Amino acid sequence: MMDTIPTRFEVLDERFAGVAGDDVVERLHFGTRWAEGPVYFPAGRFLVWSDIPNDRMLRWDELTGAVGPFRQPAGYVNGNTLDGQGRLVSCEQGNRRVTRTEHDGSVTVIADRWRGRRLNSPNDAVVRSDGSVWFTDPSYGITSDYEGVRAEPEIDGCHVYRADPVTGRVEIVADDFERPNGLAFSLDESRLYVADTRRRHLRVFDVDAGGKLSGGAVLAETEDGKPDGLRLDDAGRIWAAVGQAVHCHAPDGTLIGRLHLPDHVANLVFGGPKRNRLFIAASTSLYSLMLNVTGARPVWA
C-alpha cells in the first residue's frame, strides 16, 4: 500500500485560499540521507533526484511507480534542471562543476572554473530561454566530506554565475550573497529570484536583455526556516522549500500559504503530464501530490 500522510495546507492570505489538491501526500520513496534536486522528464514520464551524501541519483517511474538507480557515483550532485532540448543539467558538488548529460549519455562540462579558479560547489541551476545557464555556488560541498569533498576554496566568496550559451564564458552576476541557493526566473524572465540560505531571505533582481542583473532587494524573509529550492507556478507565485514546509509567496513577496511536511524540505518541482503534480525532495523521502495549480511552462515548451 502506498505510504501517505494527510495533506496540511495553511492559508495565510486570501490569494492562497483557492489552492487545493489531493487529501493525502504520497511518499513515493523512503531511504535517502539528504534528498535534493528533483527534475521531471516529461518525454519519459519519470523523475530523477539526488541523494547527496550517498553520492547517487535515483529514478522514479511515473507509469510503474518503480524506483531504481539512475547514476552512482554521481559527483555528489545537488540541484538538477532541464535545458531547452530536454537534457539534464546537474550541479556536481563533489566535482565542483555544472554539467549537461547529452541524449547519448555522454557528459559535457558547462562550467567548472571562473578565471582559472575552481568553483566552490555548484548548488542549483536554471536555464534561460536563450540557453544561458545560471547557477549558485555556495561552499557546502567543500566544507566537509559529508556532501562533497573537503577542500580549500579558490574563489573569495559564494556567488551567482551565468554561463554563456555561445562562448561558454562563465561570469559572476551577483557577488553579495552569503550562501546563494535556489533560483528561478519570473514567467517573462525579466526577474531572477535567489534564495540566500544563511541570511534566511529571498531576493529579486531585474534582468536586462543582455543578461545583466540590477536591484537585488530582499523580497521575503523566511524566519521560520532556511530557504532552499525555488519553483514558480503559471500564475507567477513562488514556491520555496523552507524548513519543514513548502512556502508559497505571491509575486510581491507576501507569504500567502504553506504546505506542511514531516521532513526537512530541500527542493521541489512541478511535473506530470499537466505540470500539476508537485514533487518534493525532503531529507529521507520523495513526496508527491496532485494540485489544482500548474507549474510554470518550461523553457522548451
PDB file of C-alpha atoms in Angstrom:
ATOM      1  CA  MET A   1       0.000   0.000   0.000  1.00  0.00           C
ATOM      2  CA  MET A   2       1.223   3.499  -0.813  1.00  0.00           C
ATOM      3  CA  ASP A   3       2.560   5.349   2.223  1.00  0.00           C
ATOM      4  CA  THR A   4       0.517   8.530   2.701  1.00  0.00           C
ATOM      5  CA  ILE A   5       0.113  11.394   5.137  1.00  0.00           C
ATOM      6  CA  PRO A   6      -2.785  13.852   5.393  1.00  0.00           C
ATOM      7  CA  THR A   7      -2.325  16.983   3.300  1.00  0.00           C
ATOM      8  CA  ARG A   8      -1.994  20.028   5.526  1.00  0.00           C
ATOM      9  CA  PHE A   9      -2.311  23.399   3.837  1.00  0.00           C
ATOM     10  CA  GLU A  10      -2.044  26.591   5.879  1.00  0.00           C
ATOM     11  CA  VAL A  11      -3.797  29.589   4.347  1.00  0.00           C
ATOM     12  CA  LEU A  12      -2.188  32.894   5.334  1.00  0.00           C
ATOM     13  CA  ASP A  13      -3.691  35.139   2.663  1.00  0.00           C
ATOM     14  CA  GLU A  14      -6.867  35.008   0.589  1.00  0.00           C
ATOM     15  CA  ARG A  15      -4.689  34.654  -2.523  1.00  0.00           C
ATOM     16  CA  PHE A  16      -3.882  31.108  -1.366  1.00  0.00           C
ATOM     17  CA  ALA A  17      -7.427  30.177  -0.371  1.00  0.00           C
ATOM     18  CA  GLY A  18      -8.216  28.571  -3.721  1.00  0.00           C
ATOM     19  CA  VAL A  19      -5.142  26.330  -3.756  1.00  0.00           C
ATOM     20  CA  ALA A  20      -6.113  22.712  -3.164  1.00  0.00           C
ATOM     21  CA  GLY A  21      -5.308  19.196  -4.233  1.00  0.00           C
ATOM     22  CA  ASP A  22      -5.137  15.621  -3.001  1.00  0.00           C
ATOM     23  CA  ASP A  23      -6.319  14.920   0.529  1.00  0.00           C
ATOM     24  CA  VAL A  24      -3.134  12.971   1.130  1.00  0.00           C
ATOM     25  CA  VAL A  25       0.519  13.423   0.244  1.00  0.00           C
ATOM     26  CA  GLU A  26       2.113  10.276  -1.157  1.00  0.00           C
ATOM     27  CA  ARG A  27       5.559   9.196  -0.055  1.00  0.00           C
ATOM     28  CA  LEU A  28       6.979   7.740  -3.253  1.00  0.00           C
ATOM     29  CA  HIS A  29      10.281   6.647  -1.742  1.00  0.00           C
ATOM     30  CA  PHE A  30      11.934   6.409   1.657  1.00  0.00           C
ATOM     31  CA  GLY A  31      15.602   5.756   2.296  1.00  0.00           C
ATOM     32  CA  THR A  32      17.691   8.727   1.223  1.00  0.00           C
ATOM     33  CA  ARG A  33      20.096  10.560   3.504  1.00  0.00           C
ATOM     34  CA  TRP A  34      19.538  14.013   2.010  1.00  0.00           C
ATOM     35  CA  ALA A  35      17.135  14.155  -0.924  1.00  0.00           C
ATOM     36  CA  GLU A  36      17.627  17.069  -3.327  1.00  0.00           C
ATOM     37  CA  GLY A  37      17.305  18.297  -6.895  1.00  0.00           C
ATOM     38  CA  PRO A  38      14.120  16.686  -8.286  1.00  0.00           C
ATOM     39  CA  VAL A  39      13.719  17.091 -12.055  1.00  0.00           C
ATOM     40  CA  TYR A  40      10.841  15.724 -14.129  1.00  0.00           C
ATOM     41  CA  PHE A  41      11.338  14.354 -17.659  1.00  0.00           C
ATOM     42  CA  PRO A  42       8.015  14.765 -19.498  1.00  0.00           C
ATOM     43  CA  ALA A  43       9.127  12.764 -22.546  1.00  0.00           C
ATOM     44  CA  GLY A  44       9.818   9.692 -20.429  1.00  0.00           C
ATOM     45  CA  ARG A  45       7.282  10.247 -17.624  1.00  0.00           C
ATOM     46  CA  PHE A  46       9.915   9.818 -14.940  1.00  0.00           C
ATOM     47  CA  LEU A  47      11.598  11.854 -12.232  1.00  0.00           C
ATOM     48  CA  VAL A  48      15.261  11.941 -11.229  1.00  0.00           C
ATOM     49  CA  TRP A  49      16.519  13.262  -7.908  1.00  0.00           C
ATOM     50  CA  SER A  50      19.710  13.371  -5.856  1.00  0.00           C
ATOM     51  CA  ASP A  51      20.758  11.649  -2.638  1.00  0.00           C
ATOM     52  CA  ILE A  52      23.807  13.772  -1.917  1.00  0.00           C
ATOM     53  CA  PRO A  53      25.635  12.012   0.982  1.00  0.00           C
ATOM     54  CA  ASN A  54      25.202   8.620  -0.725  1.00  0.00           C
ATOM     55  CA  ASP A  55      26.649  10.105  -3.935  1.00  0.00           C
ATOM     56  CA  ARG A  56      23.862   8.792  -6.118  1.00  0.00           C
ATOM     57  CA  MET A  57      20.900   9.822  -8.230  1.00  0.00           C
ATOM     58  CA  LEU A  58      17.632   7.883  -8.198  1.00  0.00           C
ATOM     59  CA  ARG A  59      14.898   7.480 -10.788  1.00  0.00           C
ATOM     60  CA  TRP A  60      11.144   7.134 -10.152  1.00  0.00           C
ATOM     61  CA  ASP A  61       8.949   5.845 -12.977  1.00  0.00           C
ATOM     62  CA  GLU A  62       5.547   7.522 -13.125  1.00  0.00           C
ATOM     63  CA  LEU A  63       3.887   4.672 -15.006  1.00  0.00           C
ATOM     64  CA  THR A  64       5.030   1.824 -12.756  1.00  0.00           C
ATOM     65  CA  GLY A  65       5.966   3.559  -9.508  1.00  0.00           C
ATOM     66  CA  ALA A  66       9.298   1.729  -9.550  1.00  0.00           C
ATOM     67  CA  VAL A  67      12.387   3.358  -8.060  1.00  0.00           C
ATOM     68  CA  GLY A  68      15.873   2.436  -9.165  1.00  0.00           C
ATOM     69  CA  PRO A  69      19.362   3.823  -9.574  1.00  0.00           C
ATOM     70  CA  PHE A  70      19.983   6.490 -12.188  1.00  0.00           C
ATOM     71  CA  ARG A  71      23.694   7.234 -11.588  1.00  0.00           C
ATOM     72  CA  GLN A  72      26.263   6.251  -8.971  1.00  0.00           C
ATOM     73  CA  PRO A  73      28.755   7.677  -8.286  1.00  0.00           C
ATOM     74  CA  ALA A  74      27.241  10.981  -9.315  1.00  0.00           C
ATOM     75  CA  GLY A  75      29.747  13.607  -8.200  1.00  0.00           C
ATOM     76  CA  TYR A  76      27.614  14.411  -5.152  1.00  0.00           C
ATOM     77  CA  VAL A  77      25.005  16.065  -7.354  1.00  0.00           C
ATOM     78  CA  ASN A  78      22.744  18.610  -5.705  1.00  0.00           C
ATOM     79  CA  GLY A  79      20.360  20.590  -7.957  1.00  0.00           C
ATOM     80  CA  ASN A  80      19.130  19.475 -11.379  1.00  0.00           C
ATOM     81  CA  THR A  81      17.124  21.013 -14.186  1.00  0.00           C
ATOM     82  CA  LEU A  82      16.426  20.532 -17.901  1.00  0.00           C
ATOM     83  CA  ASP A  83      17.568  22.719 -20.761  1.00  0.00           C
ATOM     84  CA  GLY A  84      15.618  23.673 -23.875  1.00  0.00           C
ATOM     85  CA  GLN A  85      16.419  20.353 -25.552  1.00  0.00           C
ATOM     86  CA  GLY A  86      15.312  18.270 -22.579  1.00  0.00           C
ATOM     87  CA  ARG A  87      18.869  17.482 -21.498  1.00  0.00           C
ATOM     88  CA  LEU A  88      19.767  17.063 -17.847  1.00  0.00           C
ATOM     89  CA  VAL A  89      21.773  19.905 -16.285  1.00  0.00           C
ATOM     90  CA  SER A  90      23.313  18.999 -12.923  1.00  0.00           C
ATOM     91  CA  CYS A  91      25.263  20.759 -10.187  1.00  0.00           C
ATOM     92  CA  GLU A  92      28.002  18.369  -9.062  1.00  0.00           C
ATOM     93  CA  GLN A  93      29.161  19.473  -5.626  1.00  0.00           C
ATOM     94  CA  GLY A  94      31.894  16.860  -5.368  1.00  0.00           C
ATOM     95  CA  ASN A  95      33.357  17.547  -8.801  1.00  0.00           C
ATOM     96  CA  ARG A  96      32.799  21.296  -8.354  1.00  0.00           C
ATOM     97  CA  ARG A  97      31.178  21.749 -11.733  1.00  0.00           C
ATOM     98  CA  VAL A  98      27.948  22.157 -13.686  1.00  0.00           C
ATOM     99  CA  THR A  99      27.388  19.515 -16.348  1.00  0.00           C
ATOM    100  CA  ARG A 100      24.955  18.566 -19.083  1.00  0.00           C
ATOM    101  CA  THR A 101      24.069  14.960 -19.870  1.00  0.00           C
ATOM    102  CA  GLU A 102      23.641  14.588 -23.617  1.00  0.00           C
ATOM    103  CA  HIS A 103      20.968  12.411 -25.193  1.00  0.00           C
ATOM    104  CA  ASP A 104      23.580   9.707 -25.861  1.00  0.00           C
ATOM    105  CA  GLY A 105      24.544   9.638 -22.172  1.00  0.00           C
ATOM    106  CA  SER A 106      27.849  11.470 -22.509  1.00  0.00           C
ATOM    107  CA  VAL A 107      28.570  14.323 -20.114  1.00  0.00           C
ATOM    108  CA  THR A 108      29.583  17.839 -21.148  1.00  0.00           C
ATOM    109  CA  VAL A 109      31.105  20.282 -18.679  1.00  0.00           C
ATOM    110  CA  ILE A 110      29.272  23.623 -18.767  1.00  0.00           C
ATOM    111  CA  ALA A 111      31.271  25.338 -16.007  1.00  0.00           C
ATOM    112  CA  ASP A 112      33.956  24.300 -13.560  1.00  0.00           C
ATOM    113  CA  ARG A 113      36.103  27.416 -13.238  1.00  0.00           C
ATOM    114  CA  TRP A 114      35.923  31.181 -13.044  1.00  0.00           C
ATOM    115  CA  ARG A 115      39.018  32.963 -14.312  1.00  0.00           C
ATOM    116  CA  GLY A 116      41.021  29.782 -13.916  1.00  0.00           C
ATOM    117  CA  ARG A 117      39.944  29.122 -10.335  1.00  0.00           C
ATOM    118  CA  ARG A 118      37.821  26.138  -9.404  1.00  0.00           C
ATOM    119  CA  LEU A 119      34.258  26.789  -8.362  1.00  0.00           C
ATOM    120  CA  ASN A 120      33.270  26.065  -4.759  1.00  0.00           C
ATOM    121  CA  SER A 121      30.444  23.528  -5.154  1.00  0.00           C
ATOM    122  CA  PRO A 122      27.614  24.437  -7.543  1.00  0.00           C
ATOM    123  CA  ASN A 123      24.282  24.002  -5.826  1.00  0.00           C
ATOM    124  CA  ASP A 124      21.324  24.760  -8.082  1.00  0.00           C
ATOM    125  CA  ALA A 125      20.803  25.833 -11.690  1.00  0.00           C
ATOM    126  CA  VAL A 126      18.196  27.236 -14.039  1.00  0.00           C
ATOM    127  CA  VAL A 127      18.303  27.588 -17.823  1.00  0.00           C
ATOM    128  CA  ARG A 128      17.012  30.744 -19.501  1.00  0.00           C
ATOM    129  CA  SER A 129      15.237  30.574 -22.870  1.00  0.00           C
ATOM    130  CA  ASP A 130      18.371  31.942 -24.607  1.00  0.00           C
ATOM    131  CA  GLY A 131      20.244  28.825 -23.483  1.00  0.00           C
ATOM    132  CA  SER A 132      22.312  30.524 -20.785  1.00  0.00           C
ATOM    133  CA  VAL A 133      22.812  28.505 -17.607  1.00  0.00           C
ATOM    134  CA  TRP A 134      22.550  30.377 -14.308  1.00  0.00           C
ATOM    135  CA  PHE A 135      23.758  28.722 -11.113  1.00  0.00           C
ATOM    136  CA  THR A 136      24.592  29.339  -7.473  1.00  0.00           C
ATOM    137  CA  ASP A 137      27.917  28.369  -5.925  1.00  0.00           C
ATOM    138  CA  PRO A 138      27.940  28.172  -2.105  1.00  0.00           C
ATOM    139  CA  SER A 139      30.574  26.146  -0.269  1.00  0.00           C
ATOM    140  CA  TYR A 140      28.566  23.248   1.177  1.00  0.00           C
ATOM    141  CA  GLY A 141      30.363  20.634  -0.910  1.00  0.00           C
ATOM    142  CA  ILE A 142      33.884  21.614   0.200  1.00  0.00           C
ATOM    143  CA  THR A 143      33.387  22.295   3.912  1.00  0.00           C
ATOM    144  CA  SER A 144      33.275  18.567   4.744  1.00  0.00           C
ATOM    145  CA  ASP A 145      33.213  15.122   3.169  1.00  0.00           C
ATOM    146  CA  TYR A 146      29.528  14.601   4.010  1.00  0.00           C
ATOM    147  CA  GLU A 147      28.082  16.052   0.815  1.00  0.00           C
ATOM    148  CA  GLY A 148      31.186  16.501  -1.287  1.00  0.00           C
ATOM    149  CA  VAL A 149      34.956  16.532  -0.887  1.00  0.00           C
ATOM    150  CA  ARG A 150      36.639  18.719   1.708  1.00  0.00           C
ATOM    151  CA  ALA A 151      38.835  21.321   0.040  1.00  0.00           C
ATOM    152  CA  GLU A 152      40.059  24.867   0.312  1.00  0.00           C
ATOM    153  CA  PRO A 153      38.082  27.452  -1.664  1.00  0.00           C
ATOM    154  CA  GLU A 154      39.844  29.050  -4.619  1.00  0.00           C
ATOM    155  CA  ILE A 155      37.325  31.876  -5.013  1.00  0.00           C
ATOM    156  CA  ASP A 156      36.747  34.571  -2.423  1.00  0.00           C
ATOM    157  CA  GLY A 157      33.055  34.254  -1.719  1.00  0.00           C
ATOM    158  CA  CYS A 158      29.905  32.418  -2.754  1.00  0.00           C
ATOM    159  CA  HIS A 159      28.347  33.919  -5.866  1.00  0.00           C
ATOM    160  CA  VAL A 160      25.697  33.592  -8.568  1.00  0.00           C
ATOM    161  CA  TYR A 161      27.025  32.851 -12.067  1.00  0.00           C
ATOM    162  CA  ARG A 162      25.935  32.840 -15.699  1.00  0.00           C
ATOM    163  CA  ALA A 163      27.421  30.547 -18.355  1.00  0.00           C
ATOM    164  CA  ASP A 164      27.079  31.958 -21.870  1.00  0.00           C
ATOM    165  CA  PRO A 165      25.450  29.507 -24.326  1.00  0.00           C
ATOM    166  CA  VAL A 166      27.661  30.562 -27.265  1.00  0.00           C
ATOM    167  CA  THR A 167      31.079  31.383 -25.846  1.00  0.00           C
ATOM    168  CA  GLY A 168      30.911  29.230 -22.710  1.00  0.00           C
ATOM    169  CA  ARG A 169      32.218  32.155 -20.715  1.00  0.00           C
ATOM    170  CA  VAL A 170      31.406  31.985 -17.000  1.00  0.00           C
ATOM    171  CA  GLU A 171      30.789  35.301 -15.267  1.00  0.00           C
ATOM    172  CA  ILE A 172      29.670  36.423 -11.838  1.00  0.00           C
ATOM    173  CA  VAL A 173      26.289  38.155 -11.985  1.00  0.00           C
ATOM    174  CA  ALA A 174      25.786  38.699  -8.237  1.00  0.00           C
ATOM    175  CA  ASP A 175      28.519  38.691  -5.599  1.00  0.00           C
ATOM    176  CA  ASP A 176      26.904  39.881  -2.352  1.00  0.00           C
ATOM    177  CA  PHE A 177      25.444  36.641  -1.006  1.00  0.00           C
ATOM    178  CA  GLU A 178      26.480  34.553   1.976  1.00  0.00           C
ATOM    179  CA  ARG A 179      25.086  31.218   0.788  1.00  0.00           C
ATOM    180  CA  PRO A 180      23.163  31.558  -2.501  1.00  0.00           C
ATOM    181  CA  ASN A 181      20.983  28.533  -3.077  1.00  0.00           C
ATOM    182  CA  GLY A 182      17.766  28.036  -5.072  1.00  0.00           C
ATOM    183  CA  LEU A 183      16.997  30.300  -8.009  1.00  0.00           C
ATOM    184  CA  ALA A 184      14.211  30.778 -10.548  1.00  0.00           C
ATOM    185  CA  PHE A 185      13.200  33.227 -13.257  1.00  0.00           C
ATOM    186  CA  SER A 186       9.894  35.050 -13.348  1.00  0.00           C
ATOM    187  CA  LEU A 187       7.498  33.949 -16.078  1.00  0.00           C
ATOM    188  CA  ASP A 188       8.731  36.587 -18.535  1.00  0.00           C
ATOM    189  CA  GLU A 189      12.361  36.129 -17.422  1.00  0.00           C
ATOM    190  CA  SER A 190      12.618  39.813 -16.522  1.00  0.00           C
ATOM    191  CA  ARG A 191      13.365  38.985 -12.887  1.00  0.00           C
ATOM    192  CA  LEU A 192      15.554  36.465 -11.116  1.00  0.00           C
ATOM    193  CA  TYR A 193      14.678  35.174  -7.650  1.00  0.00           C
ATOM    194  CA  VAL A 194      17.525  33.828  -5.493  1.00  0.00           C
ATOM    195  CA  ALA A 195      17.451  32.307  -2.009  1.00  0.00           C
ATOM    196  CA  ASP A 196      20.195  33.142   0.485  1.00  0.00           C
ATOM    197  CA  THR A 197      20.035  30.254   2.925  1.00  0.00           C
ATOM    198  CA  ARG A 198      22.227  31.688   5.658  1.00  0.00           C
ATOM    199  CA  ARG A 199      20.510  35.071   5.656  1.00  0.00           C
ATOM    200  CA  ARG A 200      17.077  33.424   5.532  1.00  0.00           C
ATOM    201  CA  HIS A 201      15.600  35.504   2.769  1.00  0.00           C
ATOM    202  CA  LEU A 202      14.658  35.606  -0.899  1.00  0.00           C
ATOM    203  CA  ARG A 203      15.961  38.349  -3.155  1.00  0.00           C
ATOM    204  CA  VAL A 204      14.777  39.615  -6.524  1.00  0.00           C
ATOM    205  CA  PHE A 205      16.863  41.070  -9.351  1.00  0.00           C
ATOM    206  CA  ASP A 206      15.908  42.746 -12.603  1.00  0.00           C
ATOM    207  CA  VAL A 207      17.392  41.043 -15.670  1.00  0.00           C
ATOM    208  CA  ASP A 208      18.168  43.076 -18.779  1.00  0.00           C
ATOM    209  CA  ALA A 209      18.257  41.813 -22.364  1.00  0.00           C
ATOM    210  CA  GLY A 210      21.992  41.154 -22.153  1.00  0.00           C
ATOM    211  CA  GLY A 211      21.741  39.063 -19.019  1.00  0.00           C
ATOM    212  CA  LYS A 212      22.936  41.704 -16.551  1.00  0.00           C
ATOM    213  CA  LEU A 213      21.368  41.959 -13.112  1.00  0.00           C
ATOM    214  CA  SER A 214      20.341  45.044 -11.179  1.00  0.00           C
ATOM    215  CA  GLY A 215      18.448  45.654  -7.981  1.00  0.00           C
ATOM    216  CA  GLY A 216      18.650  42.706  -5.617  1.00  0.00           C
ATOM    217  CA  ALA A 217      16.223  43.838  -2.940  1.00  0.00           C
ATOM    218  CA  VAL A 218      15.022  41.417  -0.283  1.00  0.00           C
ATOM    219  CA  LEU A 219      11.679  40.111  -1.479  1.00  0.00           C
ATOM    220  CA  ALA A 220      10.752  37.981   1.528  1.00  0.00           C
ATOM    221  CA  GLU A 221      12.157  36.934   4.902  1.00  0.00           C
ATOM    222  CA  THR A 222      11.876  33.269   5.934  1.00  0.00           C
ATOM    223  CA  GLU A 223      12.149  33.497   9.702  1.00  0.00           C
ATOM    224  CA  ASP A 224      10.718  30.030  10.328  1.00  0.00           C
ATOM    225  CA  GLY A 225      13.342  28.222   8.244  1.00  0.00           C
ATOM    226  CA  LYS A 226      16.202  28.447   5.790  1.00  0.00           C
ATOM    227  CA  PRO A 227      15.130  28.800   2.141  1.00  0.00           C
ATOM    228  CA  ASP A 228      16.418  26.263  -0.346  1.00  0.00           C
ATOM    229  CA  GLY A 229      14.952  25.295  -3.745  1.00  0.00           C
ATOM    230  CA  LEU A 230      12.542  27.550  -5.674  1.00  0.00           C
ATOM    231  CA  ARG A 231       9.959  26.949  -8.405  1.00  0.00           C
ATOM    232  CA  LEU A 232       7.203  29.067  -9.975  1.00  0.00           C
ATOM    233  CA  ASP A 233       3.662  28.190 -10.930  1.00  0.00           C
ATOM    234  CA  ASP A 234       1.938  29.557 -14.041  1.00  0.00           C
ATOM    235  CA  ALA A 235       0.395  32.404 -12.005  1.00  0.00           C
ATOM    236  CA  GLY A 236       3.857  33.660 -11.109  1.00  0.00           C
ATOM    237  CA  ARG A 237       3.706  32.567  -7.481  1.00  0.00           C
ATOM    238  CA  ILE A 238       6.979  31.453  -5.938  1.00  0.00           C
ATOM    239  CA  TRP A 239       7.072  28.040  -4.239  1.00  0.00           C
ATOM    240  CA  ALA A 240      10.020  27.672  -1.879  1.00  0.00           C
ATOM    241  CA  ALA A 241      11.454  24.858   0.222  1.00  0.00           C
ATOM    242  CA  VAL A 242      11.700  26.292   3.747  1.00  0.00           C
ATOM    243  CA  GLY A 243      12.167  24.216   6.891  1.00  0.00           C
ATOM    244  CA  GLN A 244       9.505  21.521   7.174  1.00  0.00           C
ATOM    245  CA  ALA A 245       7.205  23.120   4.638  1.00  0.00           C
ATOM    246  CA  VAL A 246       6.771  24.351   1.115  1.00  0.00           C
ATOM    247  CA  HIS A 247       6.090  28.081   1.238  1.00  0.00           C
ATOM    248  CA  CYS A 248       4.040  29.858  -1.404  1.00  0.00           C
ATOM    249  CA  HIS A 249       4.790  33.536  -2.000  1.00  0.00           C
ATOM    250  CA  ALA A 250       2.815  35.946  -4.133  1.00  0.00           C
ATOM    251  CA  PRO A 251       4.882  37.745  -6.798  1.00  0.00           C
ATOM    252  CA  ASP A 252       5.111  40.737  -4.450  1.00  0.00           C
ATOM    253  CA  GLY A 253       6.860  38.534  -1.875  1.00  0.00           C
ATOM    254  CA  THR A 254       3.961  38.088   0.552  1.00  0.00           C
ATOM    255  CA  LEU A 255       3.888  34.655   2.160  1.00  0.00           C
ATOM    256  CA  ILE A 256       0.369  33.515   1.322  1.00  0.00           C
ATOM    257  CA  GLY A 257       0.397  29.849   2.318  1.00  0.00           C
ATOM    258  CA  ARG A 258       2.296  26.759   3.381  1.00  0.00           C
ATOM    259  CA  LEU A 259       2.178  23.037   2.720  1.00  0.00           C
ATOM    260  CA  HIS A 260       3.477  21.306   5.846  1.00  0.00           C
ATOM    261  CA  LEU A 261       5.501  18.081   5.722  1.00  0.00           C
ATOM    262  CA  PRO A 262       7.070  15.817   8.367  1.00  0.00           C
ATOM    263  CA  ASP A 263      10.610  16.115   6.952  1.00  0.00           C
ATOM    264  CA  HIS A 264      13.004  18.951   6.218  1.00  0.00           C
ATOM    265  CA  VAL A 265      12.199  20.117   2.688  1.00  0.00           C
ATOM    266  CA  ALA A 266      15.133  20.737   0.340  1.00  0.00           C
ATOM    267  CA  ASN A 267      13.699  21.185  -3.153  1.00  0.00           C
ATOM    268  CA  LEU A 268      10.654  20.712  -5.343  1.00  0.00           C
ATOM    269  CA  VAL A 269       9.470  20.589  -8.943  1.00  0.00           C
ATOM    270  CA  PHE A 270       6.176  20.583 -10.819  1.00  0.00           C
ATOM    271  CA  GLY A 271       5.715  17.607 -13.120  1.00  0.00           C
ATOM    272  CA  GLY A 272       3.267  15.142 -14.561  1.00  0.00           C
ATOM    273  CA  PRO A 273       1.596  15.412 -17.984  1.00  0.00           C
ATOM    274  CA  LYS A 274      -0.165  18.641 -16.960  1.00  0.00           C
ATOM    275  CA  ARG A 275       2.617  20.026 -14.720  1.00  0.00           C
ATOM    276  CA  ASN A 276       0.166  19.970 -11.813  1.00  0.00           C
ATOM    277  CA  ARG A 277       1.856  17.290  -9.744  1.00  0.00           C
ATOM    278  CA  LEU A 278       4.194  18.682  -7.104  1.00  0.00           C
ATOM    279  CA  PHE A 279       7.240  16.546  -6.264  1.00  0.00           C
ATOM    280  CA  ILE A 280       9.095  17.350  -3.051  1.00  0.00           C
ATOM    281  CA  ALA A 281      12.553  16.147  -2.014  1.00  0.00           C
ATOM    282  CA  ALA A 282      12.693  16.168   1.782  1.00  0.00           C
ATOM    283  CA  SER A 283      15.623  14.622   3.682  1.00  0.00           C
ATOM    284  CA  THR A 284      14.789  10.881   3.807  1.00  0.00           C
ATOM    285  CA  SER A 285      11.930  10.882   1.319  1.00  0.00           C
ATOM    286  CA  LEU A 286      10.417  11.852  -2.013  1.00  0.00           C
ATOM    287  CA  TYR A 287       6.834  13.133  -1.689  1.00  0.00           C
ATOM    288  CA  SER A 288       4.159  13.968  -4.243  1.00  0.00           C
ATOM    289  CA  LEU A 289       0.638  15.314  -4.520  1.00  0.00           C
ATOM    290  CA  MET A 290      -1.628  16.479  -7.329  1.00  0.00           C
ATOM    291  CA  LEU A 291      -2.696  20.128  -7.153  1.00  0.00           C
ATOM    292  CA  ASN A 292      -5.194  22.409  -8.847  1.00  0.00           C
ATOM    293  CA  VAL A 293      -2.155  24.594  -9.557  1.00  0.00           C
ATOM    294  CA  THR A 294       0.014  24.216 -12.663  1.00  0.00           C
ATOM    295  CA  GLY A 295       3.749  24.748 -12.738  1.00  0.00           C
ATOM    296  CA  ALA A 296       5.310  27.403 -14.920  1.00  0.00           C
ATOM    297  CA  ARG A 297       5.775  26.408 -18.558  1.00  0.00           C
ATOM    298  CA  PRO A 298       9.355  25.191 -19.112  1.00  0.00           C
ATOM    299  CA  VAL A 299      11.717  26.978 -21.464  1.00  0.00           C
ATOM    300  CA  TRP A 300      11.419  24.320 -24.179  1.00  0.00           C
ATOM    301  CA  ALA A 301       7.613  24.437 -24.371  1.00  0.00           C
TER     302      ALA A 301
END
